[in-house]
Amino acid sequence: MFISRVKLTNWKNFTDIDITLAERIFIVGPNASGKSNLLDVFRFLRDIARDGGGLQEAVRQRGGLSKIRCLSARAPRTDVEIEIDINESPEEEPLWKYQIGLTQKGGGAVSETRAIIRFEKVWKGPELIIDRPKEDDKSDEELLQYTHLEQPTANSKFRELADFFKSIDYQHIIPQIIRNPVSFQKTGNTEEFFGRDLFEKMSKMPKNTRESQLKKIEAALKSAVPNLKNLTLEKDKMGMPHLQAIYEHWRPHGAKQNEEQFSDGTLRLIGLFYSMLNGSYPLLLEEPELSLHSGVVQKLAEIIHFMQKRKSGKRQVILSTHSYDLLNNTGINPEEIIILKPVSEGTDAKNVNEIDEVKKLLETGLSPAEAVLPFTEAPNISQLILPFQD
Amino acid sequence: MYIHLVVEDELSEVISRKILGEYITGADVHVVTIGRKGKGYIKKRINEFNNQDNDLPFFVLTDLDCVTCAPELIQQWLKRPCRKNLVFRVAVREVEAWLLADSHGISNYLNMDHSYISKEVQYPDNLSDPKHKLLSLVERSKKRNMISDIVKNDGSSLKQGPGYNTRLTDFVVNDWNMERARSNSDSFNRAINALRKLTREESNEEY
C-alpha cells in the first residue's frame, strides 16, 4: 500500500494543497519552502497512530497546534485539515481514505491548550465507515481530544490503516548520533529514529536474515567504499550491538573498525540500504544525498528503483532533495516529482505532471535535474555573496 | 510568463536577467535558468530547444569567441531556423564586451579616468578578446582590493580571479547602464531588439 494523495489545509506553511503521489517521490523546492514540513505530515499521522503516541502527544511534540497551523491561516478557514488516500496500486481507486480536522481550545493562564477534533472520517473503499463527531462526542467533548486512529478499541474496523500509519518510517541519519548516542539521548525526543536504533533493530533480526542482508550491504558498499570488508554485527560487553568491519590499508591484515570510525557517508549508505531491504510501509528520506560522493548520489534514484522491486512488496519512498546529481536521471517520471514553490501566502505544492512548462521541458529530453531544479532556484541567487564584498 | 534562459555561465545569466527584466515589459516575467554549463551544453541542446513542437519562450545566449561571425555560428549550430518564441543571440565576441560598452559605468566602478577607458575600448564589438581587455583594465584600477578578486595574474597571462563572478554581478546589478551600452555595441543593441519576438507575434528574421 502507498500514500497516493495528500490534501492539506493550514498545515504549517501549506495553506491549501492537493497533490497526487507515486510510489517513488522526489520533493524539491528552495530552502525554507517546507520540504521537511511536508514530510512531517506523514510523521504526524504516524505519531498519532503509534503505541504510546496519540493526538495530544503528536501535537505537543510539535509545540502545540498554534505552531502547526499555517501563519497565513485566515478566518473563516483556520482549522488544520489533513486528507490522505491510500492505494494498493496506482491504477485502482483508493483502498482507504482518512480525513481529520483540528482546532484548539484552552490556553492562556488558566487552562492548558488542547487540540480538538472537528471531524475525523475514514472511508474503506467508497464506504464511509467512521464519521465523527457522533452523538457521544457531542455529549462528552472530552472524547474529541482523542482520535479513533490512536485507540485500538475504536479502530478495529480500520486496523489495517492504523497499522499502515504506525509503520511509516522516517530516516534522517545523523552520523554524530550514531557515533555518540549517549550525548543525544538526553536532548532529543527519544522516539525519533535518526539512525540511533539502527543496530538495535538489526540485532533483533533472525541471524540468517541479518547475515544475508549484511552480505548484500557489504557487496553494494564495496563499489563506493572499496576498502571495507567483513561487515558484521557484534555485541560489546554491555550487550550493545555495534557494526564492525575490516578496513584494509597498507598493513597486511587491515584494521578492525566499528561504527564510531566509519565515515559519515558509509553510515548513511548502510542506513539507506538497510531501510530499503526491510519494511513494507512508506519510507521518508530527508536529503539522502548528504555526505555522499556525487558519483554515489547519481546512483540513488536507481538504487531506490531496484530496491523497490523486492519480492516482499514495493515500499513507497518519499524523499526530499536539493541534489542535481540525484535528479539527473531521465528514468525519473514527471509524476514522481513534487515541486514546492513559495507564494505570497505560504507554499504551493504541485506534481510536475500538472505543470505544463516543466513537462514540455522534460519532453525535449532534459533530465529532471536540468528541467525541474531551475524552477526551484531563487531568482537572485547570483547576488548571494554581494553583502560580503568590501 | 516563464522565460527559459539558456546561458554559458553565471555572468551571462546575470546580464540576461537584467536585460529581460528591463526590456520585456507588460507581462509578469519569471526567468528560469537552464544550463550554466558552458558552450558545449548549449551547442548540444540547442536543436532540442528549437524543436518546432515546443512553444515555450526561450532566450539563448552564447559567446561568439573565435568563430568568424555570428551568422556563421548560427549556421553551424542550428539545423533549422529559429522557431517562434525562441531567441538565439550570439555576443560578439563575449558578453564582457557588452559590459565594456558602458564605458562610463566601467570607469566609475573601477575608479578610473573615463577618457582612458574610452580610448582603450573604442569599439567593443571589435575586441578580439573582451574578457582579457576587461581583466587588463581592472589590473590598473585604483581599487586595490577589487583587483585580486577579479584578476589572477600568474606572470605570463591574466586569468579570472576567485571573486570574478561576484564582483561583476555587483557591477551588472548596480552600475551597468544598458542604454549607454546599447548605443556603443551593435551586437548588444540587436540582442535587445530581438527580444520583441518574445512579446509580440513576429515572424523570425534570423537564421
XYZ file of C-alpha atoms in Angstrom:
597
model
C 0.000 0.000 0.000
C 1.147 3.525 -0.582
C 0.004 7.099 0.007
C -1.491 8.150 -3.312
C -2.757 11.606 -2.440
C -2.416 14.205 0.264
C -4.585 17.270 0.736
C -3.630 19.799 3.377
C -5.278 22.911 4.723
C -3.302 25.216 7.014
C -0.647 22.587 7.707
C 2.495 24.535 8.605
C 3.396 26.575 5.508
C 0.839 24.878 3.263
C -2.350 26.932 3.222
C -4.073 24.749 0.696
C -2.501 21.959 -1.361
C -3.755 18.806 -3.011
C -1.142 16.536 -4.591
C -1.007 13.048 -6.014
C 1.896 10.813 -5.073
C 3.582 7.906 -6.833
C 5.407 5.002 -5.238
C 8.689 6.845 -5.602
C 8.519 10.567 -4.875
C 11.135 13.298 -5.087
C 10.226 16.527 -3.287
C 12.169 19.563 -4.492
C 11.983 23.213 -3.529
C 14.094 26.179 -2.471
C 15.459 26.494 1.029
C 12.744 27.118 3.611
C 9.965 26.108 1.211
C 8.731 23.418 3.570
C 10.161 20.103 2.338
C 10.558 18.844 5.897
C 7.120 20.189 6.799
C 5.570 18.152 4.027
C 7.320 15.003 5.221
C 6.223 15.892 8.731
C 2.549 15.418 7.965
C 3.224 11.711 7.445
C 5.248 11.565 10.643
C 2.384 13.327 12.406
C -0.058 10.597 11.399
C 2.474 8.019 12.494
C 2.865 9.781 15.840
C -0.898 9.723 16.386
C -1.188 6.034 15.498
C 1.897 4.629 17.185
C 1.968 2.913 20.577
C 2.402 5.469 23.312
C 1.592 8.235 20.846
C -1.789 9.832 20.324
C -3.086 13.134 19.046
C -2.241 15.257 22.075
C 1.318 13.920 22.241
C 1.840 14.370 18.484
C 0.644 17.973 18.739
C 2.658 18.642 21.893
C 5.878 17.396 20.260
C 5.342 19.989 17.558
C 4.919 22.812 20.051
C 1.122 22.947 20.025
C -1.454 23.450 17.317
C -0.549 27.124 17.002
C 2.893 26.027 15.724
C 1.343 23.555 13.317
C -1.238 25.937 11.937
C -0.182 27.898 8.907
C 0.761 31.511 9.622
C -1.369 32.567 6.666
C -4.469 30.795 8.023
C -7.315 33.285 7.875
C -10.907 33.227 9.065
C -13.209 31.581 8.200
C -10.808 28.691 7.488
C -8.482 28.416 10.440
C -8.693 24.693 11.154
C -5.841 22.380 10.293
C -7.107 19.699 7.923
C -5.411 16.589 6.587
C -6.758 14.218 3.982
C -4.879 11.112 2.874
C -5.655 8.451 0.262
C -4.063 5.036 0.471
C -3.870 2.845 -2.633
C -2.907 -0.705 -3.323
C -1.888 0.122 -6.894
C -1.740 3.380 -8.868
C -4.455 2.259 -11.298
C -7.142 1.380 -8.775
C -9.440 3.509 -6.650
C -8.183 4.282 -3.117
C -8.409 1.442 -0.631
C -8.590 3.799 2.322
C -9.222 7.460 2.853
C -8.557 9.276 6.132
C -9.624 12.817 6.998
C -9.043 14.809 10.136
C -9.770 18.443 11.030
C -8.243 20.047 14.107
C -8.669 23.171 16.146
C -7.623 24.025 19.677
C -9.207 25.174 22.875
C -7.985 26.483 26.205
C -4.719 28.299 26.613
C -3.786 31.420 28.498
C -3.022 31.380 32.219
C -5.945 29.233 33.293
C -6.047 26.099 31.250
C -3.740 24.002 29.148
C -4.203 24.229 25.370
C -5.646 21.070 23.868
C -6.107 20.011 20.290
C -9.746 19.329 19.495
C -11.054 17.155 16.682
C -13.529 18.975 14.426
C -14.055 15.882 12.362
C -12.488 12.510 11.769
C -13.593 10.361 8.856
C -12.500 7.053 7.441
C -13.555 5.530 4.137
C -12.988 1.915 3.275
C -13.167 1.967 -0.493
C -16.228 4.098 -1.285
C -17.884 3.398 2.061
C -17.742 5.927 4.899
C -17.166 3.791 7.998
C -16.215 6.399 10.610
C -17.855 9.809 10.734
C -17.177 11.938 13.771
C -18.390 13.865 15.690
C -21.033 11.322 16.601
C -23.731 11.613 19.261
C -21.443 10.540 22.130
C -18.757 13.031 21.010
C -21.343 15.766 21.270
C -22.436 14.754 24.750
C -18.879 14.306 26.044
C -16.478 16.823 24.488
C -13.535 15.172 26.206
C -13.786 12.420 23.600
C -12.901 14.868 20.857
C -9.372 15.095 22.224
C -8.649 11.543 21.091
C -8.685 10.162 17.571
C -10.164 6.796 16.763
C -6.915 6.190 14.944
C -4.974 6.004 18.199
C -7.467 3.773 20.065
C -7.376 0.008 19.408
C -10.954 -0.339 20.657
C -12.158 2.279 18.189
C -10.014 1.445 15.140
C -10.894 -2.234 14.807
C -12.769 -1.541 11.578
C -9.722 0.157 10.057
C -6.846 -1.539 11.835
C -5.051 -2.045 8.514
C -4.964 1.727 8.011
C -3.875 2.406 11.598
C -1.051 -0.126 11.230
C -0.053 1.489 7.961
C 0.321 4.926 9.568
C 2.043 3.462 12.605
C 4.695 1.832 10.443
C 5.720 4.883 8.417
C 9.469 5.138 8.737
C 11.426 8.370 8.798
C 15.114 8.256 8.118
C 17.417 11.142 8.573
C 20.614 9.538 9.742
C 22.837 11.845 11.684
C 26.205 10.124 11.910
C 27.184 12.055 15.040
C 24.247 10.487 16.876
C 25.181 7.006 15.793
C 28.737 7.520 16.958
C 27.840 9.068 20.266
C 24.279 8.131 21.137
C 24.554 8.944 24.855
C 25.127 12.645 24.444
C 21.971 12.933 22.360
C 19.733 10.709 24.443
C 19.095 13.461 26.958
C 18.375 16.193 24.474
C 16.295 14.867 21.606
C 12.827 13.405 21.699
C 13.500 9.747 22.252
C 11.105 8.325 19.688
C 12.890 9.705 16.663
C 14.898 7.390 14.514
C 17.884 9.450 13.332
C 19.665 6.134 12.955
C 20.104 5.692 16.684
C 18.223 2.420 16.898
C 19.508 1.056 13.597
C 21.811 -1.506 15.215
C 19.217 -2.384 17.835
C 16.818 -3.249 15.013
C 19.486 -5.264 13.227
C 20.291 -7.250 16.347
C 16.652 -8.259 16.747
C 16.507 -9.841 13.294
C 16.906 -13.595 12.819
C 20.624 -14.335 12.497
C 20.407 -15.762 8.973
C 18.414 -12.844 7.634
C 20.771 -10.380 9.223
C 23.854 -12.072 7.857
C 22.472 -12.304 4.363
C 21.442 -8.657 4.466
C 24.824 -7.540 5.767
C 26.429 -9.508 2.971
C 24.303 -7.689 0.424
C 25.028 -4.318 2.017
C 28.734 -5.086 2.074
C 28.702 -6.107 -1.580
C 26.946 -2.880 -2.532
C 29.188 -0.791 -0.308
C 32.218 -2.330 -1.969
C 31.829 -0.195 -5.070
C 31.553 3.009 -3.026
C 33.934 2.167 -0.171
C 36.254 -0.490 -1.635
C 38.404 -0.844 1.475
C 35.600 -2.015 3.753
C 35.302 -5.797 4.250
C 33.621 -8.353 6.532
C 30.706 -6.308 7.774
C 29.247 -7.937 10.894
C 27.133 -7.012 13.870
C 28.853 -7.704 17.199
C 27.725 -7.121 20.771
C 30.020 -5.413 23.228
C 30.488 -6.361 26.924
C 27.423 -4.352 27.853
C 25.343 -6.195 25.261
C 25.156 -3.186 22.940
C 25.227 -4.076 19.248
C 27.877 -2.489 17.039
C 28.662 -2.737 13.385
C 32.122 -3.989 12.695
C 34.224 -4.206 9.574
C 37.786 -4.630 8.454
C 39.211 -1.552 6.872
C 42.023 -2.591 4.559
C 45.086 -0.425 4.361
C 48.817 -0.811 3.969
C 49.117 -3.248 6.911
C 48.711 -6.868 5.805
C 45.607 -7.612 7.922
C 43.807 -4.307 7.853
C 42.254 -2.726 10.937
C 39.081 -3.612 12.739
C 36.715 -0.689 12.859
C 33.316 -0.193 14.386
C 30.683 2.381 13.523
C 32.444 5.088 15.513
C 35.217 5.019 12.951
C 33.006 4.666 9.890
C 32.767 7.752 7.737
C 29.565 9.807 7.588
C 28.921 8.605 4.062
C 29.446 4.942 4.957
C 26.982 5.188 7.848
C 24.378 6.919 5.740
C 24.693 4.340 2.959
C 24.370 1.456 5.410
C 21.244 3.078 6.871
C 19.758 3.603 3.426
C 20.465 0.050 2.245
C 19.091 -1.382 5.474
C 15.824 0.578 5.201
C 15.408 -0.416 1.622
C 15.852 -4.112 2.439
C 13.312 -4.051 5.253
C 9.793 -2.894 5.927
C 6.933 -2.577 3.504
C 5.487 0.738 4.643
C 6.422 4.214 3.389
C 9.972 5.334 3.963
C 10.616 9.060 4.336
C 14.140 10.149 3.491
C 15.402 13.620 4.226
C 18.098 14.670 1.747
C 19.651 11.230 1.253
C 22.461 12.855 -0.751
C 24.129 14.299 2.347
C 27.767 13.221 2.896
C 27.765 11.105 -0.241
C 30.124 11.455 -3.174
C 28.395 12.771 -6.286
C 29.160 9.506 -8.088
C 27.128 7.640 -5.474
C 24.359 10.249 -5.448
C 23.920 9.793 -9.206
C 23.008 6.179 -8.486
C 20.446 6.838 -5.725
C 17.342 7.065 -7.927
C 18.159 3.708 -9.489
C 19.174 2.150 -6.176
C 15.715 3.035 -4.902
C 14.098 1.662 -8.037
C 15.795 -1.709 -7.756
C 15.357 -1.975 -4.027
C 11.632 -1.302 -4.504
C 11.416 -4.400 -6.676
C 11.720 -6.730 -3.668
C 9.609 -9.864 -3.677
C 8.045 -8.940 -0.335
C 6.356 -5.930 -1.916
C 7.119 -2.433 -3.035
C 7.962 0.053 -0.323
C 6.956 3.633 -1.070
C 9.855 6.058 -0.828
C 9.226 9.767 -0.330
C 12.395 11.811 -0.297
C 13.329 15.438 -0.209
C 16.370 16.587 -2.137
C 18.354 19.550 -3.435
C 20.691 17.384 -5.409
C 21.356 17.901 -9.105
C 23.153 14.560 -9.267
C 20.254 12.691 -7.714
C 17.748 14.134 -10.175
C 19.999 13.901 -13.218
C 18.337 10.684 -14.337
C 15.908 10.665 -17.238
C 14.324 7.495 -15.821
C 12.546 9.639 -13.239
C 8.979 10.330 -14.427
C 7.190 13.684 -14.129
C 4.555 12.196 -11.796
C 7.309 11.205 -9.381
C 8.337 14.803 -8.685
C 6.679 17.332 -6.384
C 7.765 20.962 -6.672
C 7.307 23.292 -3.708
C 7.030 26.951 -4.537
C 6.795 29.761 -2.014
C 3.912 32.096 -2.825
C 2.625 35.180 -1.029
C 0.567 33.090 1.393
C 2.716 30.106 2.334
C 3.877 27.459 -0.096
C 2.241 25.845 -3.085
C 2.952 22.216 -3.977
C 2.397 20.657 -7.366
C 3.069 17.390 -9.054
C 5.227 18.053 -12.130
C 2.643 16.183 -14.168
C 0.385 19.185 -13.652
C 2.948 21.817 -14.677
C 2.908 22.203 -18.445
C 6.125 24.221 -18.745
C 8.189 21.655 -16.880
C 6.569 18.716 -18.619
C 7.380 20.232 -22.003
C 10.975 20.792 -20.949
C 11.229 17.157 -19.893
C 9.815 16.156 -23.260
C 12.702 17.910 -25.005
C 14.931 15.296 -23.386
C 16.185 17.253 -20.389
C 16.662 15.337 -17.157
C 14.618 16.409 -14.101
C 17.777 17.996 -12.733
C 18.026 20.250 -15.774
C 14.308 20.929 -16.147
C 12.959 20.944 -12.595
C 15.674 22.347 -10.354
C 15.821 25.728 -12.187
C 12.195 26.262 -11.177
C 13.129 25.920 -7.526
C 16.026 28.355 -7.690
C 15.728 31.749 -6.078
C 15.844 34.302 -8.959
C 18.517 36.437 -7.339
C 20.803 33.647 -6.250
C 23.770 35.170 -8.080
C 23.571 38.110 -5.694
C 24.013 35.856 -2.663
C 27.587 36.934 -1.955
C 27.255 40.663 -2.686
C 26.876 41.655 1.001
C 30.223 40.012 1.782
C 32.326 42.189 -0.507
C 34.150 45.191 0.820
C 5.106 34.287 -18.246
C 8.075 31.974 -17.823
C 11.119 32.701 -19.940
C 13.649 29.909 -20.136
C 17.123 31.288 -20.153
C 19.953 29.184 -21.541
C 23.425 30.581 -20.897
C 27.044 29.503 -20.655
C 27.807 30.797 -17.203
C 26.852 32.899 -14.220
C 27.903 36.255 -15.662
C 25.880 35.732 -18.848
C 22.947 34.809 -16.625
C 23.101 37.977 -14.550
C 23.389 40.059 -17.710
C 20.473 38.249 -19.363
C 18.276 38.564 -16.307
C 18.873 42.297 -16.234
C 18.052 42.598 -19.941
C 14.892 40.511 -19.645
C 13.802 42.357 -16.511
C 14.228 45.716 -18.202
C 13.127 45.167 -21.776
C 10.354 42.601 -21.521
C 7.503 44.713 -20.324
C 3.814 44.272 -19.936
C 3.999 40.758 -18.554
C 4.836 39.270 -15.192
C 8.106 37.633 -16.154
C 9.728 34.728 -14.306
C 13.120 33.747 -15.597
C 14.242 30.153 -15.214
C 17.879 29.403 -15.963
C 18.890 26.179 -17.673
C 22.444 25.133 -18.318
C 25.174 27.370 -16.934
C 27.372 24.533 -18.089
C 29.434 26.138 -20.786
C 29.176 26.488 -24.508
C 29.241 22.749 -25.247
C 25.996 22.216 -23.380
C 24.172 24.867 -25.405
C 25.512 23.513 -28.668
C 24.412 20.010 -27.683
C 20.909 21.043 -26.633
C 20.018 23.956 -28.905
C 18.238 21.874 -31.544
C 16.085 20.198 -28.900
C 15.080 23.605 -27.545
C 14.438 24.736 -31.089
C 12.098 21.849 -31.833
C 9.049 23.194 -33.659
C 6.669 21.296 -31.355
C 7.946 23.345 -28.479
C 6.402 26.779 -27.917
C 7.970 27.687 -24.562
C 9.631 31.135 -24.552
C 13.421 30.739 -24.695
C 16.282 33.199 -24.624
C 19.546 31.509 -25.572
C 22.787 33.431 -25.304
C 26.250 32.241 -26.210
C 29.615 33.856 -26.872
C 30.992 34.019 -30.390
C 34.560 33.512 -29.181
C 36.800 32.621 -32.158
C 34.194 31.876 -34.814
C 34.407 34.475 -37.589
C 30.938 35.950 -37.286
C 27.629 35.336 -35.563
C 25.687 34.173 -38.657
C 28.364 31.555 -39.242
C 27.980 30.161 -35.722
C 24.199 30.086 -36.032
C 24.504 28.339 -39.391
C 26.794 25.732 -37.849
C 24.666 25.062 -34.783
C 21.042 25.224 -35.895
C 19.528 22.511 -38.070
C 16.509 24.675 -38.881
C 15.549 28.345 -38.495
C 14.710 29.634 -35.030
C 11.185 28.674 -34.106
C 8.568 31.064 -32.791
C 9.236 32.166 -29.202
C 12.913 31.254 -29.249
C 15.515 33.993 -29.383
C 19.073 32.852 -30.009
C 21.741 35.527 -29.652
C 25.484 35.435 -30.018
C 27.516 38.005 -28.086
C 30.376 39.429 -30.153
C 32.778 38.099 -29.075
C 31.989 37.646 -25.393
C 29.408 39.150 -23.043
C 32.239 41.085 -21.372
C 32.207 43.311 -24.476
C 28.631 44.310 -23.598
C 29.803 45.389 -20.143
C 32.736 47.363 -21.591
C 30.273 49.082 -23.917
C 29.136 51.139 -20.933
C 32.443 52.934 -20.545
C 31.039 55.420 -18.031
C 29.807 52.631 -15.801
C 33.141 50.804 -16.048
C 35.156 53.903 -15.246
C 33.010 54.622 -12.190
C 33.149 51.076 -10.980
C 36.911 50.781 -11.355
C 37.513 54.347 -10.269
C 39.497 55.147 -13.446
C 39.557 58.024 -15.893
C 36.746 57.811 -18.409
C 38.943 59.156 -21.176
C 41.373 56.297 -20.601
C 38.653 53.635 -20.719
C 37.028 55.035 -23.834
C 40.389 55.200 -25.580
C 41.140 51.571 -24.673
C 37.691 50.373 -25.676
C 36.539 52.386 -28.647
C 34.510 49.684 -30.388
C 33.721 46.844 -28.002
C 32.367 44.718 -30.856
C 35.816 44.812 -32.479
C 37.722 43.471 -29.482
C 39.285 40.099 -30.223
C 39.332 39.096 -26.546
C 36.946 41.272 -24.492
C 37.447 39.336 -21.290
C 41.194 39.811 -21.457
C 40.647 43.510 -22.111
C 38.404 43.760 -19.074
C 40.938 41.944 -16.879
C 43.767 44.179 -18.026
C 41.701 47.300 -17.269
C 40.821 46.007 -13.813
C 44.516 45.425 -13.131
C 45.076 49.160 -13.475
C 42.181 50.046 -11.195
C 42.765 52.193 -8.128
C 40.523 49.894 -6.109
C 43.282 47.635 -4.902
C 41.204 45.079 -3.009
C 38.993 44.573 -6.032
C 41.852 43.635 -8.337
C 42.825 40.391 -6.618
C 39.167 39.305 -6.589
C 38.727 39.758 -10.322
C 42.149 39.042 -11.811
C 44.685 36.321 -11.291
C 47.999 37.265 -12.819
C 50.263 34.239 -12.996
C 53.122 36.131 -14.586
C 52.507 35.072 -18.152
C 48.768 35.587 -18.511
C 45.683 37.130 -16.943
C 43.017 34.759 -15.678
C 39.684 35.039 -13.936
C 40.195 35.584 -10.191
C 38.361 33.894 -7.306
C 35.715 36.597 -6.946
C 35.189 37.390 -10.630
C 31.522 36.433 -10.808
C 30.534 38.172 -7.595
C 32.328 41.436 -8.410
C 30.965 41.616 -11.936
C 27.493 40.654 -10.748
C 27.698 43.611 -8.426
C 28.659 45.799 -11.368
C 25.891 44.470 -13.621
C 23.179 44.770 -10.985
C 24.148 48.165 -9.587
C 26.225 50.159 -12.074
C 25.845 48.872 -15.608
C 23.708 51.175 -17.734
C 22.210 49.244 -20.614
C 21.041 52.248 -22.642
C 24.595 53.583 -22.741
C 25.943 50.126 -23.568
C 23.387 49.767 -26.333
C 24.486 52.890 -28.117
C 28.044 51.615 -28.153
C 27.605 47.975 -29.169
C 25.694 46.846 -32.209
C 25.774 43.237 -31.023
C 24.129 44.237 -27.717
C 21.622 46.557 -29.350
C 20.477 43.836 -31.738
C 20.098 41.362 -28.881
C 17.736 43.768 -27.133
C 15.764 44.404 -30.304
C 15.410 40.669 -30.827
C 13.569 40.348 -27.507
C 10.483 41.816 -29.161
C 9.993 38.403 -30.630
C 9.138 37.042 -27.167
C 6.372 39.528 -26.537
C 4.915 40.056 -29.981
C 3.663 37.776 -32.653
C 6.541 38.358 -35.021
C 7.922 36.138 -37.648
C 11.524 35.273 -37.308
C 14.147 37.195 -39.202
C 17.228 35.294 -38.098
C 18.742 32.079 -39.169
